[in-house]
mmCIF file of C-alpha atoms and ligand atoms in Angstrom:
data_model
loop_
_atom_site.group_PDB
_atom_site.id
_atom_site.type_symbol
_atom_site.label_atom_id
_atom_site.label_comp_id
_atom_site.label_asym_id
_atom_site.label_seq_id
_atom_site.Cartn_x
_atom_site.Cartn_y
_atom_site.Cartn_z
ATOM 1 C CA UNK A 1 -20.618 -15.838 31.825
ATOM 2 C CA UNK A 2 -20.957 -14.312 28.386
ATOM 3 C CA UNK A 3 -21.917 -10.658 28.160
ATOM 4 C CA UNK A 4 -24.924 -9.597 26.130
ATOM 5 C CA UNK A 5 -22.542 -8.059 23.611
ATOM 6 C CA UNK A 6 -20.590 -11.297 23.265
ATOM 7 C CA UNK A 7 -23.845 -13.231 22.853
ATOM 8 C CA UNK A 8 -24.933 -10.964 20.018
ATOM 9 C CA UNK A 9 -21.482 -11.113 18.474
ATOM 10 C CA UNK A 10 -21.664 -14.927 18.394
ATOM 11 C CA UNK A 11 -25.167 -14.742 16.990
ATOM 12 C CA UNK A 12 -24.174 -12.332 14.217
ATOM 13 C CA UNK A 13 -21.092 -14.443 13.421
ATOM 14 C CA UNK A 14 -23.369 -17.432 13.021
ATOM 15 C CA UNK A 15 -25.507 -15.580 10.486
ATOM 16 C CA UNK A 16 -22.610 -13.823 8.748
ATOM 17 C CA UNK A 17 -19.409 -15.774 9.381
ATOM 18 C CA UNK A 18 -16.346 -13.555 9.413
ATOM 19 C CA UNK A 19 -13.837 -14.914 6.926
ATOM 20 C CA UNK A 20 -10.114 -14.474 6.383
ATOM 21 C CA UNK A 21 -9.481 -12.069 3.489
ATOM 22 C CA UNK A 22 -6.497 -14.144 2.356
ATOM 23 C CA UNK A 23 -7.904 -17.705 2.401
ATOM 24 C CA UNK A 24 -11.688 -17.254 2.938
ATOM 25 C CA UNK A 25 -11.523 -19.628 5.932
ATOM 26 C CA UNK A 26 -13.631 -18.772 8.954
ATOM 27 C CA UNK A 27 -11.989 -16.495 11.536
ATOM 28 C CA UNK A 28 -11.987 -17.338 15.230
ATOM 29 C CA UNK A 29 -13.058 -14.651 17.680
ATOM 30 C CA UNK A 30 -9.556 -13.341 18.391
ATOM 31 C CA UNK A 31 -8.719 -12.976 14.682
ATOM 32 C CA UNK A 32 -9.410 -9.863 12.610
ATOM 33 C CA UNK A 33 -9.353 -9.681 8.801
ATOM 34 C CA UNK A 34 -6.559 -12.258 8.296
ATOM 35 C CA UNK A 35 -6.284 -15.650 10.060
ATOM 36 C CA UNK A 36 -3.221 -16.554 12.106
ATOM 37 C CA UNK A 37 -2.159 -19.273 9.658
ATOM 38 C CA UNK A 38 -2.209 -16.918 6.670
ATOM 39 C CA UNK A 39 -0.460 -14.182 8.580
ATOM 40 C CA UNK A 40 2.394 -16.568 9.430
ATOM 41 C CA UNK A 41 2.603 -17.844 5.838
ATOM 42 C CA UNK A 42 2.590 -14.468 4.054
ATOM 43 C CA UNK A 43 6.142 -13.765 2.803
ATOM 44 C CA UNK A 44 7.467 -10.583 4.441
ATOM 45 C CA UNK A 45 10.491 -9.171 2.639
ATOM 46 C CA UNK A 46 12.188 -7.637 5.726
ATOM 47 C CA UNK A 47 13.520 -5.028 3.278
ATOM 48 C CA UNK A 48 13.483 -2.452 6.091
ATOM 49 C CA UNK A 49 16.075 -4.569 7.951
ATOM 50 C CA UNK A 50 18.222 -5.665 4.991
ATOM 51 C CA UNK A 51 18.084 -3.579 1.773
ATOM 52 C CA UNK A 52 17.031 -5.817 -1.108
ATOM 53 C CA UNK A 53 19.017 -5.393 -4.356
ATOM 54 C CA UNK A 54 16.025 -6.670 -6.372
ATOM 55 C CA UNK A 55 13.945 -3.714 -5.164
ATOM 56 C CA UNK A 56 16.654 -1.084 -5.663
ATOM 57 C CA UNK A 57 17.386 -2.504 -9.139
ATOM 58 C CA UNK A 58 13.997 -1.238 -10.328
ATOM 59 C CA UNK A 59 15.293 2.341 -9.973
ATOM 60 C CA UNK A 60 19.076 1.972 -10.282
ATOM 61 C CA UNK A 61 20.543 4.277 -12.930
ATOM 62 C CA UNK A 62 17.108 5.797 -13.543
ATOM 63 C CA UNK A 63 16.199 7.925 -10.554
ATOM 64 C CA UNK A 64 17.635 8.558 -7.083
ATOM 65 C CA UNK A 65 15.652 6.703 -4.425
ATOM 66 C CA UNK A 66 16.820 6.620 -0.809
ATOM 67 C CA UNK A 67 15.102 3.469 0.524
ATOM 68 C CA UNK A 68 12.856 0.926 -1.168
ATOM 69 C CA UNK A 69 10.681 -0.898 1.356
ATOM 70 C CA UNK A 70 8.029 -3.464 0.551
ATOM 71 C CA UNK A 71 6.078 -5.213 3.298
ATOM 72 C CA UNK A 72 5.276 -8.399 1.341
ATOM 73 C CA UNK A 73 6.646 -10.120 -1.711
ATOM 74 C CA UNK A 74 4.034 -10.556 -4.421
ATOM 75 C CA UNK A 75 3.258 -13.771 -6.216
ATOM 76 C CA UNK A 76 0.329 -14.613 -8.461
ATOM 77 C CA UNK A 77 -2.474 -16.763 -7.018
ATOM 78 C CA UNK A 78 -1.148 -16.194 -3.524
ATOM 79 C CA UNK A 79 -2.553 -14.967 -0.228
ATOM 80 C CA UNK A 80 -0.941 -11.599 -0.920
ATOM 81 C CA UNK A 81 -2.736 -11.304 -4.254
ATOM 82 C CA UNK A 82 -6.024 -12.160 -2.511
ATOM 83 C CA UNK A 83 -5.440 -9.444 0.074
ATOM 84 C CA UNK A 84 -4.630 -6.839 -2.577
ATOM 85 C CA UNK A 85 -7.728 -7.840 -4.523
ATOM 86 C CA UNK A 86 -9.934 -7.433 -1.437
ATOM 87 C CA UNK A 87 -8.321 -4.074 -0.732
ATOM 88 C CA UNK A 88 -8.698 -2.740 -4.266
ATOM 89 C CA UNK A 89 -11.997 -4.133 -5.453
ATOM 90 C CA UNK A 90 -13.993 -5.404 -2.467
ATOM 91 C CA UNK A 91 -14.230 -2.283 -0.358
ATOM 92 C CA UNK A 92 -12.045 -3.767 2.415
ATOM 93 C CA UNK A 93 -10.807 -0.345 3.439
ATOM 94 C CA UNK A 94 -9.968 -1.328 7.029
ATOM 95 C CA UNK A 95 -7.423 -3.824 5.662
ATOM 96 C CA UNK A 96 -5.344 -1.036 4.082
ATOM 97 C CA UNK A 97 -5.216 0.933 7.323
ATOM 98 C CA UNK A 98 -4.366 -2.150 9.396
ATOM 99 C CA UNK A 99 -1.534 -3.186 7.043
ATOM 100 C CA UNK A 100 -0.185 0.371 7.226
ATOM 101 C CA UNK A 101 -0.277 0.310 11.030
ATOM 102 C CA UNK A 102 1.462 -3.085 11.179
ATOM 103 C CA UNK A 103 4.221 -2.121 8.764
ATOM 104 C CA UNK A 104 4.522 1.321 10.336
ATOM 105 C CA UNK A 105 5.155 -0.421 13.658
ATOM 106 C CA UNK A 106 7.959 -2.471 12.045
ATOM 107 C CA UNK A 107 9.442 0.713 10.544
ATOM 108 C CA UNK A 108 9.216 2.451 13.892
ATOM 109 C CA UNK A 109 11.403 -0.265 15.393
ATOM 110 C CA UNK A 110 14.258 0.772 13.086
ATOM 111 C CA UNK A 111 13.673 4.455 13.938
ATOM 112 C CA UNK A 112 12.434 5.353 10.476
ATOM 113 C CA UNK A 113 10.114 8.051 11.835
ATOM 114 C CA UNK A 114 13.222 10.178 12.525
ATOM 115 C CA UNK A 115 14.266 10.080 8.860
ATOM 116 C CA UNK A 116 10.965 11.157 7.394
ATOM 117 C CA UNK A 117 8.968 14.398 7.084
ATOM 118 C CA UNK A 118 5.987 13.454 4.927
ATOM 119 C CA UNK A 119 4.216 10.376 3.555
ATOM 120 C CA UNK A 120 2.685 10.849 0.076
ATOM 121 C CA UNK A 121 0.359 8.351 -1.593
ATOM 122 C CA UNK A 122 0.367 7.606 -5.316
ATOM 123 C CA UNK A 123 -2.977 9.008 -6.522
ATOM 124 C CA UNK A 124 -5.565 7.224 -8.614
ATOM 125 C CA UNK A 125 -6.935 8.989 -11.621
ATOM 126 C CA UNK A 126 -10.078 10.928 -10.533
ATOM 127 C CA UNK A 127 -12.239 8.676 -12.765
ATOM 128 C CA UNK A 128 -11.021 5.544 -11.007
ATOM 129 C CA UNK A 129 -11.315 7.226 -7.626
ATOM 130 C CA UNK A 130 -14.950 8.035 -8.374
ATOM 131 C CA UNK A 131 -15.693 4.447 -9.394
ATOM 132 C CA UNK A 132 -13.965 2.922 -6.353
ATOM 133 C CA UNK A 133 -14.812 5.589 -3.792
ATOM 134 C CA UNK A 134 -11.362 5.382 -2.176
ATOM 135 C CA UNK A 135 -7.685 5.110 -2.991
ATOM 136 C CA UNK A 136 -6.157 1.974 -1.475
ATOM 137 C CA UNK A 137 -2.759 3.703 -1.263
ATOM 138 C CA UNK A 138 -4.321 6.481 0.865
ATOM 139 C CA UNK A 139 -5.438 3.838 3.365
ATOM 140 C CA UNK A 140 -1.980 2.288 3.628
ATOM 141 C CA UNK A 141 -0.473 5.792 3.967
ATOM 142 C CA UNK A 142 -2.979 6.634 6.717
ATOM 143 C CA UNK A 143 -2.004 3.510 8.692
ATOM 144 C CA UNK A 144 1.717 4.178 8.256
ATOM 145 C CA UNK A 145 1.182 7.772 9.357
ATOM 146 C CA UNK A 146 -0.668 6.694 12.503
ATOM 147 C CA UNK A 147 2.051 4.220 13.515
ATOM 148 C CA UNK A 148 5.003 6.484 12.669
ATOM 149 C CA UNK A 149 3.546 9.794 13.845
ATOM 150 C CA UNK A 150 4.504 11.395 10.510
ATOM 151 C CA UNK A 151 1.891 13.362 8.485
ATOM 152 C CA UNK A 152 0.575 12.019 5.179
ATOM 153 C CA UNK A 153 -0.934 13.650 2.121
ATOM 154 C CA UNK A 154 -3.180 12.232 -0.574
ATOM 155 C CA UNK A 155 -3.120 15.446 -2.612
ATOM 156 C CA UNK A 156 0.563 16.470 -2.720
ATOM 157 C CA UNK A 157 0.820 14.376 -5.869
ATOM 158 C CA UNK A 158 -1.917 14.332 -8.497
ATOM 159 C CA UNK A 159 -2.580 12.605 -11.820
ATOM 160 C CA UNK A 160 -2.150 14.806 -14.865
ATOM 161 C CA UNK A 161 -3.470 12.432 -17.518
ATOM 162 C CA UNK A 162 -5.356 9.174 -17.771
ATOM 163 C CA UNK A 163 -3.140 6.127 -18.374
ATOM 164 C CA UNK A 164 -4.593 3.206 -20.253
ATOM 165 C CA UNK A 165 -3.976 -0.271 -18.917
ATOM 166 C CA UNK A 166 -0.327 -1.291 -18.511
ATOM 167 C CA UNK A 167 -0.877 -4.873 -19.600
ATOM 168 C CA UNK A 168 0.474 -5.973 -22.979
ATOM 169 C CA UNK A 169 3.056 -3.214 -23.120
ATOM 170 C CA UNK A 170 6.803 -3.700 -22.952
ATOM 171 C CA UNK A 171 8.901 -1.719 -20.524
ATOM 172 C CA UNK A 172 9.734 1.120 -22.942
ATOM 173 C CA UNK A 173 6.102 1.524 -23.914
ATOM 174 C CA UNK A 174 5.045 1.444 -20.285
ATOM 175 C CA UNK A 175 7.582 4.137 -19.498
ATOM 176 C CA UNK A 176 6.237 6.372 -22.282
ATOM 177 C CA UNK A 177 2.769 5.739 -21.005
ATOM 178 C CA UNK A 178 3.567 6.959 -17.494
ATOM 179 C CA UNK A 179 6.095 9.741 -18.242
ATOM 180 C CA UNK A 180 4.665 13.021 -17.037
ATOM 181 C CA UNK A 181 1.449 11.556 -15.611
ATOM 182 C CA UNK A 182 1.965 13.146 -12.210
ATOM 183 C CA UNK A 183 2.089 16.735 -11.065
ATOM 184 C CA UNK A 184 2.884 18.242 -7.678
ATOM 185 C CA UNK A 185 0.464 21.191 -7.770
ATOM 186 C CA UNK A 186 1.901 22.917 -4.695
ATOM 187 C CA UNK A 187 5.664 22.442 -4.656
ATOM 188 C CA UNK A 188 5.777 24.145 -1.235
ATOM 189 C CA UNK A 189 3.999 21.079 0.240
ATOM 190 C CA UNK A 190 6.976 18.865 -0.506
ATOM 191 C CA UNK A 191 9.995 21.142 -1.124
ATOM 192 C CA UNK A 192 12.957 20.410 1.154
ATOM 193 C CA UNK A 193 11.206 17.409 2.711
ATOM 194 C CA UNK A 194 12.221 13.787 3.113
ATOM 195 C CA UNK A 195 9.278 12.025 1.530
ATOM 196 C CA UNK A 196 8.082 8.406 1.533
ATOM 197 C CA UNK A 197 6.054 7.655 -1.566
ATOM 198 C CA UNK A 198 3.431 4.981 -0.910
ATOM 199 C CA UNK A 199 1.716 2.587 -3.327
ATOM 200 C CA UNK A 200 -0.103 -0.742 -3.009
ATOM 201 C CA UNK A 201 1.904 -2.924 -5.370
ATOM 202 C CA UNK A 202 5.140 -2.465 -7.310
ATOM 203 C CA UNK A 203 5.739 -4.479 -10.486
ATOM 204 C CA UNK A 204 8.258 -2.890 -12.885
ATOM 205 C CA UNK A 205 8.352 0.275 -10.798
ATOM 206 C CA UNK A 206 7.684 2.475 -13.861
ATOM 207 C CA UNK A 207 4.656 4.263 -12.386
ATOM 208 C CA UNK A 208 6.404 4.838 -9.070
ATOM 209 C CA UNK A 209 9.521 6.043 -10.900
ATOM 210 C CA UNK A 210 7.455 8.670 -12.686
ATOM 211 C CA UNK A 211 6.012 9.832 -9.350
ATOM 212 C CA UNK A 212 9.489 9.998 -7.795
ATOM 213 C CA UNK A 213 10.735 12.181 -10.678
ATOM 214 C CA UNK A 214 7.815 14.564 -10.152
ATOM 215 C CA UNK A 215 8.517 14.804 -6.408
ATOM 216 C CA UNK A 216 12.248 15.419 -6.909
ATOM 217 C CA UNK A 217 11.514 18.071 -9.551
ATOM 218 C CA UNK A 218 9.195 19.743 -7.038
ATOM 219 C CA UNK A 219 12.187 20.087 -4.684
ATOM 220 C CA UNK A 220 11.964 17.107 -2.304
ATOM 221 C CA UNK A 221 15.182 16.603 -0.376
ATOM 222 C CA UNK A 222 14.961 12.835 -0.861
ATOM 223 C CA UNK A 223 12.350 10.255 -1.781
ATOM 224 C CA UNK A 224 11.900 6.702 -0.500
ATOM 225 C CA UNK A 225 9.363 4.155 -1.683
ATOM 226 C CA UNK A 226 7.089 2.031 0.521
ATOM 227 C CA UNK A 227 4.678 -0.523 -0.950
ATOM 228 C CA UNK A 228 2.445 -3.215 0.491
ATOM 229 C CA UNK A 229 3.797 -5.761 -1.980
ATOM 230 C CA UNK A 230 6.422 -5.988 -4.709
ATOM 231 C CA UNK A 231 7.188 -8.409 -7.508
ATOM 232 C CA UNK A 232 10.746 -9.412 -6.686
HETATM 233 ZN ZN1 ZN B 1 -6.474 -17.270 6.133
#
């Protein structure tokens, strides 16, 4: 027999069908946020099991990065792009935390929690933060932190200046645009620590590179990078 709660749940689902954030198909009762079919089809890089040269190449010869982990590989017009869009622009905050918990669980299986002192998210500019009301990278960091049992900070790194859109700029121009955009206001927060820097998506890696430089200059022992998705 169905409980009263279950009855109401079915009733509410009928009025407001719960849909998959990746394909917009209707979710069955046991599914949350992403349907089983999408979850199986989303390309996971497994970069925490086998280091991926394509990810390390974004930083090679530029800045010292210990590990580069990305949960998914990013492609345009894909389920992954849909998920990132929902996370960034549609207020799907729970999605960021859930993805962090899932990937954190994968990282826990390789014992990563023992190689890490602090998780730091890449900050949004305050203007953007005000518009959006949240930083999607904070959510992913929060989920990772919960699964790994390692503290996270959304303020260890802060934006120094506003960067205009990165589109229509070549790599050199992009680099100039992001050089010196971050500050670590309290070096004592990060000094001597093994830090994982967390962002939602990595394209050229220029923004993340700038953040890594700031963290290393502030005295971090080593910096790794963890993103939800990366252009390979
Ligand atoms: Zn789906």
